[in-house]
Each structure stands twice: as C-alpha cells, then as structure tokens.
PDB file of C-alpha atoms in Angstrom:
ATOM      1  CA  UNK A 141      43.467  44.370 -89.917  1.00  0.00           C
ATOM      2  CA  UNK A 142      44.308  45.479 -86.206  1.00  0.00           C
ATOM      3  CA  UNK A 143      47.883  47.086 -87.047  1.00  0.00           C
ATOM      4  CA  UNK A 144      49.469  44.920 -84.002  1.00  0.00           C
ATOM      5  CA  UNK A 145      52.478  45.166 -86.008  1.00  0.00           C
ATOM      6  CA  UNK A 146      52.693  49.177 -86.640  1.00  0.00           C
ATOM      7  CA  UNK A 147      56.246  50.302 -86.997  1.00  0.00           C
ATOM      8  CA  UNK A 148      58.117  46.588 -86.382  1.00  0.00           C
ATOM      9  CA  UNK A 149      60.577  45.707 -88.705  1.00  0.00           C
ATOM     10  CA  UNK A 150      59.901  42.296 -89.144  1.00  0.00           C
ATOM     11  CA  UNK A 151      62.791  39.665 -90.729  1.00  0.00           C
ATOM     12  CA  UNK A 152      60.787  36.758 -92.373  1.00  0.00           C
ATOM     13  CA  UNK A 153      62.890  33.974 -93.979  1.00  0.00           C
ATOM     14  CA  UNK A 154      61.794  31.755 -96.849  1.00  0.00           C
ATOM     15  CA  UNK A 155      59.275  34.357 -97.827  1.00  0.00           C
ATOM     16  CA  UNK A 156      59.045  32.460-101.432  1.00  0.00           C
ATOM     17  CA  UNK A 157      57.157  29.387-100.181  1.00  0.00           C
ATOM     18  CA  UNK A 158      53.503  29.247 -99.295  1.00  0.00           C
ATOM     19  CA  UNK A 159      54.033  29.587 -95.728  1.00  0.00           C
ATOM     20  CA  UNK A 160      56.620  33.058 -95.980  1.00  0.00           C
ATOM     21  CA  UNK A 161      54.552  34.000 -98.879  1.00  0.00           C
ATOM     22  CA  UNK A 162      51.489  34.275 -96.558  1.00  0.00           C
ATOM     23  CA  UNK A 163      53.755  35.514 -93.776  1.00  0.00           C
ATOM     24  CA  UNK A 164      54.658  38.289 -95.627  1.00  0.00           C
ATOM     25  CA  UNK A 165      51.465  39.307 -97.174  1.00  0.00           C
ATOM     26  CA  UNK A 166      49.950  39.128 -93.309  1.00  0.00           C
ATOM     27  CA  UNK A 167      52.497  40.848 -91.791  1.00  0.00           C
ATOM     28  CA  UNK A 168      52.724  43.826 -93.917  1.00  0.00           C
ATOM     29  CA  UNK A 169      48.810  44.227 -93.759  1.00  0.00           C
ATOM     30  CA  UNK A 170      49.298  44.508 -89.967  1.00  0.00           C
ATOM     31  CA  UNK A 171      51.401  47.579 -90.615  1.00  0.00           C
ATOM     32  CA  UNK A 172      55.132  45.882 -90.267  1.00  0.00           C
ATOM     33  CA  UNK A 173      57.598  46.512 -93.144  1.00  0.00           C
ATOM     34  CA  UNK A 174      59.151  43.133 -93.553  1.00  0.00           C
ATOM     35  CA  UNK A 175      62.437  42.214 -94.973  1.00  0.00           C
ATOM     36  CA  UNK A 176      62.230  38.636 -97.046  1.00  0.00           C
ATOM     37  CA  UNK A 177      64.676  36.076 -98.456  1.00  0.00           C
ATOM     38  CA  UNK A 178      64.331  32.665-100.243  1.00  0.00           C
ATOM     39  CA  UNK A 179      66.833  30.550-102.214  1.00  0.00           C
ATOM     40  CA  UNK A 180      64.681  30.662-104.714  1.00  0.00           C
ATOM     41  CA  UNK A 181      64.540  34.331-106.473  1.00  0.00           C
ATOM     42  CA  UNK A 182      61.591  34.111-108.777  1.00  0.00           C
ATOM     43  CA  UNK A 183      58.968  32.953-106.186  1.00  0.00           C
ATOM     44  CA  UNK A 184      60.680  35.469-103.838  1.00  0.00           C
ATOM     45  CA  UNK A 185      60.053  38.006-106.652  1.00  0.00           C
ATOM     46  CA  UNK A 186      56.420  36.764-106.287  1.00  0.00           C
ATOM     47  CA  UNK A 187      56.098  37.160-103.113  1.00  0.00           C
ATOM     48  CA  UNK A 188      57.140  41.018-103.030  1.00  0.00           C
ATOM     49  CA  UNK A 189      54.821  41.991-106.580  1.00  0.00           C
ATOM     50  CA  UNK A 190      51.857  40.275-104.365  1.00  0.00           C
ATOM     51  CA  UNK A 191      52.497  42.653-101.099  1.00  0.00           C
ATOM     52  CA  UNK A 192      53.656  45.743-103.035  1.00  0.00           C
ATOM     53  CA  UNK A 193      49.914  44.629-104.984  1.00  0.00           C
ATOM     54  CA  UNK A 194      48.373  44.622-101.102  1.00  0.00           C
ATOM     55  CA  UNK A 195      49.966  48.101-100.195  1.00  0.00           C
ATOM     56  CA  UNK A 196      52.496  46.314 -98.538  1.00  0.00           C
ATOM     57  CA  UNK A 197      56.011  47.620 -97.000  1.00  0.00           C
ATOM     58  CA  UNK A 198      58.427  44.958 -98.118  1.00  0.00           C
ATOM     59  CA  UNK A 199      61.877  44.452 -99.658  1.00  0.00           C
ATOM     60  CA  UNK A 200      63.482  40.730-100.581  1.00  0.00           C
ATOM     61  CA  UNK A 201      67.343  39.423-100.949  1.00  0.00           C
ATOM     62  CA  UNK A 202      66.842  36.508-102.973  1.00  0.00           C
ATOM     63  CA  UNK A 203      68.529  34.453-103.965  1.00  0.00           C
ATOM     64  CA  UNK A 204      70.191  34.028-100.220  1.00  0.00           C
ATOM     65  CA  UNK A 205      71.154  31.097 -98.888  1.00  0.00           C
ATOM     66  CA  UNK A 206      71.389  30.954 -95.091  1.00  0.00           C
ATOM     67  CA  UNK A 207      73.332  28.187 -94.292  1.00  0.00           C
ATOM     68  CA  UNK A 208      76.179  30.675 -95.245  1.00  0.00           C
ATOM     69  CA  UNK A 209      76.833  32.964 -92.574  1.00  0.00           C
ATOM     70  CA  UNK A 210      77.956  36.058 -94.389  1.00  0.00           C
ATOM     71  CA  UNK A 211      75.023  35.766 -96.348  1.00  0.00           C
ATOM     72  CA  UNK A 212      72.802  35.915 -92.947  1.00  0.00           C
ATOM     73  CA  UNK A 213      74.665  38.730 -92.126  1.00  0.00           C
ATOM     74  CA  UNK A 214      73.704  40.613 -95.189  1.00  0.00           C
ATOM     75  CA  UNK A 215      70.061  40.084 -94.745  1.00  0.00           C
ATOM     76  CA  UNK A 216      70.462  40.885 -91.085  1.00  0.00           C
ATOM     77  CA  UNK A 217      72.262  44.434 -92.060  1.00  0.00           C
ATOM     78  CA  UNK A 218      69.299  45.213 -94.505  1.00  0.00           C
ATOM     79  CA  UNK A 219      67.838  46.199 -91.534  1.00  0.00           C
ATOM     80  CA  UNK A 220      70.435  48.625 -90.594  1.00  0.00           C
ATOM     81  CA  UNK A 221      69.332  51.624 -92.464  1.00  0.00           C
ATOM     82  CA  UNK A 222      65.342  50.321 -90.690  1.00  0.00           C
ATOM     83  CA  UNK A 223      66.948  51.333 -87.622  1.00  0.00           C
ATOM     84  CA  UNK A 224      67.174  47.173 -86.503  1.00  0.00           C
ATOM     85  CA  UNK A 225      64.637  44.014 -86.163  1.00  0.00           C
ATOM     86  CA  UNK A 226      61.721  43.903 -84.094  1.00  0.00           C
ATOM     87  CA  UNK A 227      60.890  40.227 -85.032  1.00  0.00           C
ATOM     88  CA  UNK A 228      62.601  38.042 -86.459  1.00  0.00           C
ATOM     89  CA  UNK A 229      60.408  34.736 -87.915  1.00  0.00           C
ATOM     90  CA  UNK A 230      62.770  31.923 -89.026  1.00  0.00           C
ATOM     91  CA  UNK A 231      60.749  30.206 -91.405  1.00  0.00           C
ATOM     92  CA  UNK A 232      62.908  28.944 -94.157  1.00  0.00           C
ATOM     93  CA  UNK A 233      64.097  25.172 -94.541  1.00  0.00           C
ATOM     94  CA  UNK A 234      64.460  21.964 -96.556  1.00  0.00           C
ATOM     95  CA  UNK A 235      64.740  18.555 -96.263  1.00  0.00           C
ATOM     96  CA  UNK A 236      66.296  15.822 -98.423  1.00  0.00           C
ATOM     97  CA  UNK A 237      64.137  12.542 -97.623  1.00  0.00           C
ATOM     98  CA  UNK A 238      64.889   9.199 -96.826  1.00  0.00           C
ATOM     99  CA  UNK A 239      65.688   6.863 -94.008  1.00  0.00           C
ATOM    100  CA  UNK A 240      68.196   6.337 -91.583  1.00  0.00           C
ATOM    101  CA  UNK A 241      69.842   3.251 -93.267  1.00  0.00           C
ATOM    102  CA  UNK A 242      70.145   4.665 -96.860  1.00  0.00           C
ATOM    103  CA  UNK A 243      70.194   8.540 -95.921  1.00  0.00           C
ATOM    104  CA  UNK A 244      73.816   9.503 -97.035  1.00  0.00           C
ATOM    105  CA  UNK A 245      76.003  11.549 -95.236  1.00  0.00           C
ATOM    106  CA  UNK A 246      76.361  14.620 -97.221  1.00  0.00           C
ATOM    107  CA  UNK A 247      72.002  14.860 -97.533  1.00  0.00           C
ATOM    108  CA  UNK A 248      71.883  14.383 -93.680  1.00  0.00           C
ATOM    109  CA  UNK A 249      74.213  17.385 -93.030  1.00  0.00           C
ATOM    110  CA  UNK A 250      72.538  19.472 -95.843  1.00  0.00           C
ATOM    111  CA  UNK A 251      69.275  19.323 -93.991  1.00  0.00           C
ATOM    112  CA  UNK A 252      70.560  19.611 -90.999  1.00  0.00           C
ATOM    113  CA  UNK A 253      72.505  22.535 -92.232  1.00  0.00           C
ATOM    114  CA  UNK A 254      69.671  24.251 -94.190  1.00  0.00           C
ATOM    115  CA  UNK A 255      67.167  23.573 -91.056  1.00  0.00           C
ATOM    116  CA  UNK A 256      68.822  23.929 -87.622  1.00  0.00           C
ATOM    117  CA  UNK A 257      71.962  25.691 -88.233  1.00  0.00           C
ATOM    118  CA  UNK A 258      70.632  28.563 -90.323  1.00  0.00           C
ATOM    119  CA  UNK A 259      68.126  29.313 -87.179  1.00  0.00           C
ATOM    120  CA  UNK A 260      70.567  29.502 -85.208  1.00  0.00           C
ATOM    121  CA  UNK A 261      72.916  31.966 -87.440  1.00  0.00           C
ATOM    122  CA  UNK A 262      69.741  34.237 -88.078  1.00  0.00           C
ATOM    123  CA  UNK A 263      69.218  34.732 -84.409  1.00  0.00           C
ATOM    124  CA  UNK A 264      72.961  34.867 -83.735  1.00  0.00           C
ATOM    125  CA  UNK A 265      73.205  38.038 -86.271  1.00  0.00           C
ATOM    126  CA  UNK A 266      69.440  39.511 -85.625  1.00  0.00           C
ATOM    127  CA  UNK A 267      69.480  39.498 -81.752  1.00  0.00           C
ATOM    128  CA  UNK A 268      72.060  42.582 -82.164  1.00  0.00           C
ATOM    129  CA  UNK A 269      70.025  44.360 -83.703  1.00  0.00           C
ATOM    130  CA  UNK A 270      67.089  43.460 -81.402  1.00  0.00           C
ATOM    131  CA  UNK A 271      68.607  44.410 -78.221  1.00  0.00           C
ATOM    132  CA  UNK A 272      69.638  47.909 -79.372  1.00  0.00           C
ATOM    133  CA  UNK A 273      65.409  48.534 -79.726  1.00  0.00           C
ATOM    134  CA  UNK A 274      64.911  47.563 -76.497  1.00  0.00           C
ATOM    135  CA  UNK A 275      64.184  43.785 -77.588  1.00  0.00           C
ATOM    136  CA  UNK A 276      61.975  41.883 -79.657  1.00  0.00           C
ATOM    137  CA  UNK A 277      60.246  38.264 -80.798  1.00  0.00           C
ATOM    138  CA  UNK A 278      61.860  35.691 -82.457  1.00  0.00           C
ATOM    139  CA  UNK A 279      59.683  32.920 -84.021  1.00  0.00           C
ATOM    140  CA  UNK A 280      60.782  29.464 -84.897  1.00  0.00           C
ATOM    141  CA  UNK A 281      59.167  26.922 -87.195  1.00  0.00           C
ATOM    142  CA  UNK A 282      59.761  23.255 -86.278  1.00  0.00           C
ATOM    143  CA  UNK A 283      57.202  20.288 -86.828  1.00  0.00           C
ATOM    144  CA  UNK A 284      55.151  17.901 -85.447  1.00  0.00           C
ATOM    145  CA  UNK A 285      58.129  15.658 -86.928  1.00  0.00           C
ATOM    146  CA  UNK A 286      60.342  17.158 -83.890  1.00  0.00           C
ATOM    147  CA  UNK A 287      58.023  15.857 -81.285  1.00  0.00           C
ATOM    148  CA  UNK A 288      57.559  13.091 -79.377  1.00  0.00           C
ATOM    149  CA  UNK A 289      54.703  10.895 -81.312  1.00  0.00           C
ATOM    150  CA  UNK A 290      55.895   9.437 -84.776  1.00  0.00           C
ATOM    151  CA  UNK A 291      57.620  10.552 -88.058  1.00  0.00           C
ATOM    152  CA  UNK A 292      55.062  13.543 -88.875  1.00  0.00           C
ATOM    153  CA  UNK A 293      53.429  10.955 -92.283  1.00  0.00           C
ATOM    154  CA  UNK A 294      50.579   9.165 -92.302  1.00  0.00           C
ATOM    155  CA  UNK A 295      51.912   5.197 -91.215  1.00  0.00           C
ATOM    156  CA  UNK A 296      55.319   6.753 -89.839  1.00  0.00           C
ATOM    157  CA  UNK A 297      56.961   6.478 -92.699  1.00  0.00           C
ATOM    158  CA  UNK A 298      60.653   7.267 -92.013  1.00  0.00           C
ATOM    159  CA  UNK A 299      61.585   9.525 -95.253  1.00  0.00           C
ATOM    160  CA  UNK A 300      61.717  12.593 -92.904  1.00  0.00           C
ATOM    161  CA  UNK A 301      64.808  11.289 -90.344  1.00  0.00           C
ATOM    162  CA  UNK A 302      66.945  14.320 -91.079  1.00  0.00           C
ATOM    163  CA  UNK A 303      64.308  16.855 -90.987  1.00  0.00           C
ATOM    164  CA  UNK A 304      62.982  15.415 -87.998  1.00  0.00           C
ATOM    165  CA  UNK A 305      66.484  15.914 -85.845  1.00  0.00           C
ATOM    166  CA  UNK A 306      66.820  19.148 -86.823  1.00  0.00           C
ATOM    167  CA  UNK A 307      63.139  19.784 -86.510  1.00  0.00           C
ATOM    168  CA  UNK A 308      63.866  18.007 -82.719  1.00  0.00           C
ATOM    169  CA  UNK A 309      66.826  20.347 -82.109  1.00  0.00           C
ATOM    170  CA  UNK A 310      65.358  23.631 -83.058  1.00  0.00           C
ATOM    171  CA  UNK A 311      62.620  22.895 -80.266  1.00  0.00           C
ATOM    172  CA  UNK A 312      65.662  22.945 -77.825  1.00  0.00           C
ATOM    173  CA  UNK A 313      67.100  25.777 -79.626  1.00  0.00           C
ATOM    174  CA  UNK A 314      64.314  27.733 -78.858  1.00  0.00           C
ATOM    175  CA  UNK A 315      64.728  27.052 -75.020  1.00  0.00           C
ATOM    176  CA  UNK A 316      68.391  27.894 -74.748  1.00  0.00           C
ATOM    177  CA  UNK A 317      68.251  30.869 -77.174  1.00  0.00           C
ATOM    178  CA  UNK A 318      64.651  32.229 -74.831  1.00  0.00           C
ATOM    179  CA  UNK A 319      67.352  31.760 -71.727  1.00  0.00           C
ATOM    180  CA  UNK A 320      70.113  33.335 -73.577  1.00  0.00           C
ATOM    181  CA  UNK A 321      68.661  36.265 -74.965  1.00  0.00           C
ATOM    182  CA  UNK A 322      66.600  37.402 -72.484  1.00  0.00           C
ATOM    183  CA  UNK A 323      68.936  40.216 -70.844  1.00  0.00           C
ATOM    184  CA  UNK A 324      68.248  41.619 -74.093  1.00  0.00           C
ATOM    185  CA  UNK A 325      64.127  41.954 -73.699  1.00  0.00           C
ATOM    186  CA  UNK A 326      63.845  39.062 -76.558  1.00  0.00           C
ATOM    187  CA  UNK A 327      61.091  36.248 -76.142  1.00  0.00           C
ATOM    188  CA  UNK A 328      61.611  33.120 -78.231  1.00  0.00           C
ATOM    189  CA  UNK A 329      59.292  30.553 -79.064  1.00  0.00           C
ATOM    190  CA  UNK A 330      58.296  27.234 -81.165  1.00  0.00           C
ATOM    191  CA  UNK A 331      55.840  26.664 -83.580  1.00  0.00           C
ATOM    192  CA  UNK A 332      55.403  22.871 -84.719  1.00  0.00           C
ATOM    193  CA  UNK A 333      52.713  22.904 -87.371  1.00  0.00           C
ATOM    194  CA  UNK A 334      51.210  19.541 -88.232  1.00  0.00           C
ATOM    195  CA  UNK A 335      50.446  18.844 -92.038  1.00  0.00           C
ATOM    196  CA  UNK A 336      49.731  22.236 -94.006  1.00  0.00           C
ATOM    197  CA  UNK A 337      49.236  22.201 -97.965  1.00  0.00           C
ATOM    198  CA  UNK A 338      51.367  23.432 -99.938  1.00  0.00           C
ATOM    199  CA  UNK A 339      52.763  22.999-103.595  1.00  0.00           C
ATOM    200  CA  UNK A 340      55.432  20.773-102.425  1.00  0.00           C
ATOM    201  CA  UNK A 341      53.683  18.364-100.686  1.00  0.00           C
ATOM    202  CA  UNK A 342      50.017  18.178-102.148  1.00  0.00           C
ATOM    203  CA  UNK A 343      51.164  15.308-104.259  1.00  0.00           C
ATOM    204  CA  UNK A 344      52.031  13.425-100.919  1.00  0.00           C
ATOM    205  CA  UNK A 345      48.711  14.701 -99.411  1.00  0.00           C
ATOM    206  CA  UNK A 346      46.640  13.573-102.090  1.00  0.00           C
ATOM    207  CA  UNK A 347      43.300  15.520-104.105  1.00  0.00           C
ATOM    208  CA  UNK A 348      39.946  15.824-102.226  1.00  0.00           C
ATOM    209  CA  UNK A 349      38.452  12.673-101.552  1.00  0.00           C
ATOM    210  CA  UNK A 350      41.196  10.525-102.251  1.00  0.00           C
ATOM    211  CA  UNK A 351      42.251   7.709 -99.575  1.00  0.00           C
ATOM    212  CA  UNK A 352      45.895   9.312 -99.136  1.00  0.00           C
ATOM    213  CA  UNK A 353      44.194  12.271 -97.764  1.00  0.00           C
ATOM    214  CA  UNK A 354      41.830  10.332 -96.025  1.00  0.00           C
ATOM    215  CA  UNK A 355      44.759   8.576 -94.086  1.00  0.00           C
ATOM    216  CA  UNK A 356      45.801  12.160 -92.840  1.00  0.00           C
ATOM    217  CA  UNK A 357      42.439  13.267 -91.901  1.00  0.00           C
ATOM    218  CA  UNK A 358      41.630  10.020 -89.832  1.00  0.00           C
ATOM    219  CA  UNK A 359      44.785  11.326 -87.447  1.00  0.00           C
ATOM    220  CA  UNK A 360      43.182  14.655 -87.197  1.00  0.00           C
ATOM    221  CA  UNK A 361      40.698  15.663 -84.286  1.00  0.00           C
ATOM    222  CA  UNK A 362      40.083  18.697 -86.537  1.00  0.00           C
ATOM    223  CA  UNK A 363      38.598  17.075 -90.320  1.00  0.00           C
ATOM    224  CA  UNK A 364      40.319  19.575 -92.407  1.00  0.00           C
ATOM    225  CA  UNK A 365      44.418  19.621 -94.034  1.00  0.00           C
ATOM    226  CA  UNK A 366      46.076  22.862 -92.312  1.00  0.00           C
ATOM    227  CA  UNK A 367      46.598  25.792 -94.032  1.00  0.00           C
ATOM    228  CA  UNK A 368      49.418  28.361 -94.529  1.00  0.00           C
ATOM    229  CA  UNK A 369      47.256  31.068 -92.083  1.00  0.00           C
ATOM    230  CA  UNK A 370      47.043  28.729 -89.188  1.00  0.00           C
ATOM    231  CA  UNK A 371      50.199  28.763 -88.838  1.00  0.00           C
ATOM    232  CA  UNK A 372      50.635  32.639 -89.611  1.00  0.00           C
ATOM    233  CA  UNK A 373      48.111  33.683 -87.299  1.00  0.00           C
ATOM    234  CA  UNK A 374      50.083  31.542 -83.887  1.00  0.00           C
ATOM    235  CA  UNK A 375      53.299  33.158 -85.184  1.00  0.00           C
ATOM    236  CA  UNK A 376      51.206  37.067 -85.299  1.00  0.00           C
ATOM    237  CA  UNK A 377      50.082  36.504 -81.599  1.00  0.00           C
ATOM    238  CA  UNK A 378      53.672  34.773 -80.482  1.00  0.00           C
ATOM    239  CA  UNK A 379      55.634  38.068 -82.173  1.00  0.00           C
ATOM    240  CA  UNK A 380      52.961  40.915 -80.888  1.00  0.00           C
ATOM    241  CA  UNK A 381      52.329  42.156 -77.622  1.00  0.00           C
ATOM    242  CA  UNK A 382      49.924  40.265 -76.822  1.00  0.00           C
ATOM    243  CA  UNK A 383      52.218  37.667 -75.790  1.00  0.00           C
ATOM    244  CA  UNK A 384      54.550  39.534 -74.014  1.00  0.00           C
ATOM    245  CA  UNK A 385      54.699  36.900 -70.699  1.00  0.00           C
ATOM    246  CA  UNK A 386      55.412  34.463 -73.180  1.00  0.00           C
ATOM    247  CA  UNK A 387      58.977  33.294 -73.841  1.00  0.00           C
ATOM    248  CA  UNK A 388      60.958  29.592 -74.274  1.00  0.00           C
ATOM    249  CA  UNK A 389      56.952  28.101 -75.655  1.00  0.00           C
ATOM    250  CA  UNK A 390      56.412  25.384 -78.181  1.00  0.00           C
ATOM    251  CA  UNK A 391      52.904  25.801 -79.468  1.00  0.00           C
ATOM    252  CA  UNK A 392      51.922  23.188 -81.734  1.00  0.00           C
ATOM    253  CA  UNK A 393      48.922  23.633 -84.937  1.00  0.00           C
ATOM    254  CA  UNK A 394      48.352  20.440 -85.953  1.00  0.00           C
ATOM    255  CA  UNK A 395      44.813  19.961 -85.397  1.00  0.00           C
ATOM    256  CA  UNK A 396      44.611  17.519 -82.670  1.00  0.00           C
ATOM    257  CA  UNK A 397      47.165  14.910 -84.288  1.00  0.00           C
ATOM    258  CA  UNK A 398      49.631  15.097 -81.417  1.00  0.00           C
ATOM    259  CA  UNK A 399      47.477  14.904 -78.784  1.00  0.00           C
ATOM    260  CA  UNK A 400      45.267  12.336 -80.250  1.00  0.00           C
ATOM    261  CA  UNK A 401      48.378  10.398 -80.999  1.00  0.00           C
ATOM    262  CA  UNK A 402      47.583   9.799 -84.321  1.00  0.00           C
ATOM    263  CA  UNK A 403      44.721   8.586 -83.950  1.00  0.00           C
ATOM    264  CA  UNK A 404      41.990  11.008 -84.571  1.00  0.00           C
ATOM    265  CA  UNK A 405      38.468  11.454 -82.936  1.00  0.00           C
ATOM    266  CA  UNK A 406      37.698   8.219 -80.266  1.00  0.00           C
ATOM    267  CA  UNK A 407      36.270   5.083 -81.471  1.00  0.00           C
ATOM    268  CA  UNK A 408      32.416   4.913 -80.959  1.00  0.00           C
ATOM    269  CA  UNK A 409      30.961   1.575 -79.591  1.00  0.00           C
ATOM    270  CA  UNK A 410      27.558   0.319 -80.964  1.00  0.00           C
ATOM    271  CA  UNK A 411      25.800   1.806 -78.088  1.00  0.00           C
ATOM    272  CA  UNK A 412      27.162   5.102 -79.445  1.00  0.00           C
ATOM    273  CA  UNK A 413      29.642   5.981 -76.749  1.00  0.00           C
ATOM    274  CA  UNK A 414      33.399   6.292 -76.561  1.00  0.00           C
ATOM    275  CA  UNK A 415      34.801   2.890 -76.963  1.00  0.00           C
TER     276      UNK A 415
END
C-alpha cells in the first residue's frame, strides 16, 4: 500500500457489511486509523478482529444506530480525543422492499430514515470536527437506483421504491452539502455503485452460471458482478489528495449499466458489425 491515508482519521459507517468491512480493512492498510459503527455488533466485532489481524488502527461503536441523532453524535465525538475527522465515508443503510402501491407508510419512512437522513446527521455532526483540521472529504454511497435509468434490478422490478428516493436524494445531498461546506475546506462527493455481491443479495444475484445472474450480466458492458473493492478503491481516490479539485461529483461503478442503459454490449448484425 501507498499510505495516501497516513495520519487521517477516517469515520466509516456500516463497517459490519461487506462493503464497510472492506472499507475498513483498506483504509487502515493505507495508514488511516478509522473509527467504525454498524447496527449490527457481532459483524462489527468482525470487522475490527479482521483489521486489528491486518495491523490495522481501528476502534467500532456497535451497536449504533444513526437514524438517532445523539447516537451520531457519539460516534462523531469518538473522534474527539483523535484530535477530529479527516474523512468521513457514509456508507451505512437499509432498505425495506416493495412497491409503491403496497409499500406502507411506516417501511417507507424507515428507509428513508435509515438511508438519507442519517447522511445527512453524520455530516451535520462530522463537518465540525472537519473544519477545525483545516477541512476534509466526505464520501457518500448512493446507487445506480438514484439515477436516472430504471429501478437498479434486472427487468425494473419496483421492490426498491424507497431506497431509490433516498438513494435519489442523497445525490442532491451531496451537491448542497459540497456548496455548504466548502468555507470549511470540505469536498463532497457521490458514489452510485451498480450491483456488487454481497451476503445479502447473492440470493437475488443468483450462483455462477445461473440465468438470474445472466440477466445482470447481459446489462453490463463490463461481464463480471461488482465487487466490494470497486467501490472502495473510487471512495480511496475521492477522500485522498489526489482529488483535491474535486468537490459536488457523482461518480458512478456500475460497469457500464448506466450508460449502456441496461442494455449491455451493442447488438452485432450477421455481417458482424454493430447493429
């Protein structure tokens, strides 16, 4: 590793899920110490025996759940005695499924609450903390589900509606909050990852070979299901200084599927050109 995170304090949230997990584990290896929470405390308890394993600085509130704002607060302040946050990578969230006609009320605010909201309360109490080092990187996960081209599933299949607002209004968040903070020296930017495997969803997904997975790869320009690195490795270079004339971005890592619009690599014509 290049150490392009030597002496950051980094706040990662969600750090028990595949995604934070390898977060975490790559952060730490580029010298950061990172500070982790997840709802859930035994993967989060995972997640810190595999850095600590690695050599890795890291500490983890967990169980925390950041739709409460004192809560936020109390992982922010963990920082305190780090002397503040250099990045902060909002990576936590959940979704509870289903459509806009059967969706109830109290699941649609839940994900809303669990997805947007908390991104916006973990800025609100880290950019504090940012501006008195001089400034810093905040990272925010949405989803191809946020943009402009379908649901996110294979088919558009509509069981993502909630996640996809709030997925829709963290992209905006991100543009208001890179406005906003920026007195204080603090970049913000989007990352929309397409589909990336992961326990919770490699049922959906489907095992190698099978025609579920199949229907995902035929959307991708790039043959292969994403992995939790891919997006790790845009939200390294987003946070580090190599971006440093970046700020209010949405980069999306979804192997071609937005910009193919779902359709995957062009159709080929018996002559054997682009149809």
């Amino acid at each position: 590793m290049t150490g392009r995170m030597s002496g950051k304090v980094v706040v990662i949230t969600g750090t028990g899920g595949a995604m934070g997990r390898a977060a975490a584990l790559r952060f730490t290896a580029e010298g950061a110490t990172v500070v982790g929470c997840d709802l859930d405390a035994e993967s989060a308890a995972r997640t810190e025996h595999e850095v600590h394993r690695a050599g890795g600085s890291f500490r983890s509130l967990a169980p925390s759940d950041l739709a409460d704002e004192q809560q936020v607060e109390r992982l922010m302040a963990a920082t305190d005695e780090l002397g503040g946050i250099d990045v902060l990578y909002n990576n936590a969230g959940a979704v509870r499924p289903g459509g806009p006609l059967e969706l109830s009320r109290q699941d649609y605010e839940w994900t809303l609450a669990t997805t947007l909201t908390q991104y916006w309360l973990c800025a609100k109490h880290a950019a504090p903390r940012m501006g008195g080092r001089g400034g810093g990187a905040i990272v925010n996960i949405s989803s191809i589900a946020g943009g402009h081209v379908g649901t996110g599933l294979a088919g558009n299949q509509p069981q993502v509606f909630a996640y996809g607002l709030a997925k829709a209004g963290i992209n905006r968040l991100t543009e208001l909050l890179a406005i906003e903070l920026a007195p204080l020296g603090i970049r913000v930017n989007t990352i929309a990852p397409g589909v990336v495997e992961n326990a919770g969803n490699r049922e959906l997904i489907g095992p190698e070979g099978s025609p579920a997975r199949q229907a995902y790869l035929d959307t991708f320009l790039i043959k292969r299901i994403g992995r939790p690195d891919d997006v790790v490795n845009a939200a390294l270079f987003l946070t580090c200084d190599e971006s440093a004339y970046i700020t209010g971005a949405h980069l999306t890592v979804d192997g071609g599927w937005t910009v193919s619009g779902q359709r995957g690599w062009p159709a080929v014509s018996e002559a054997g050109g682009a149809s």
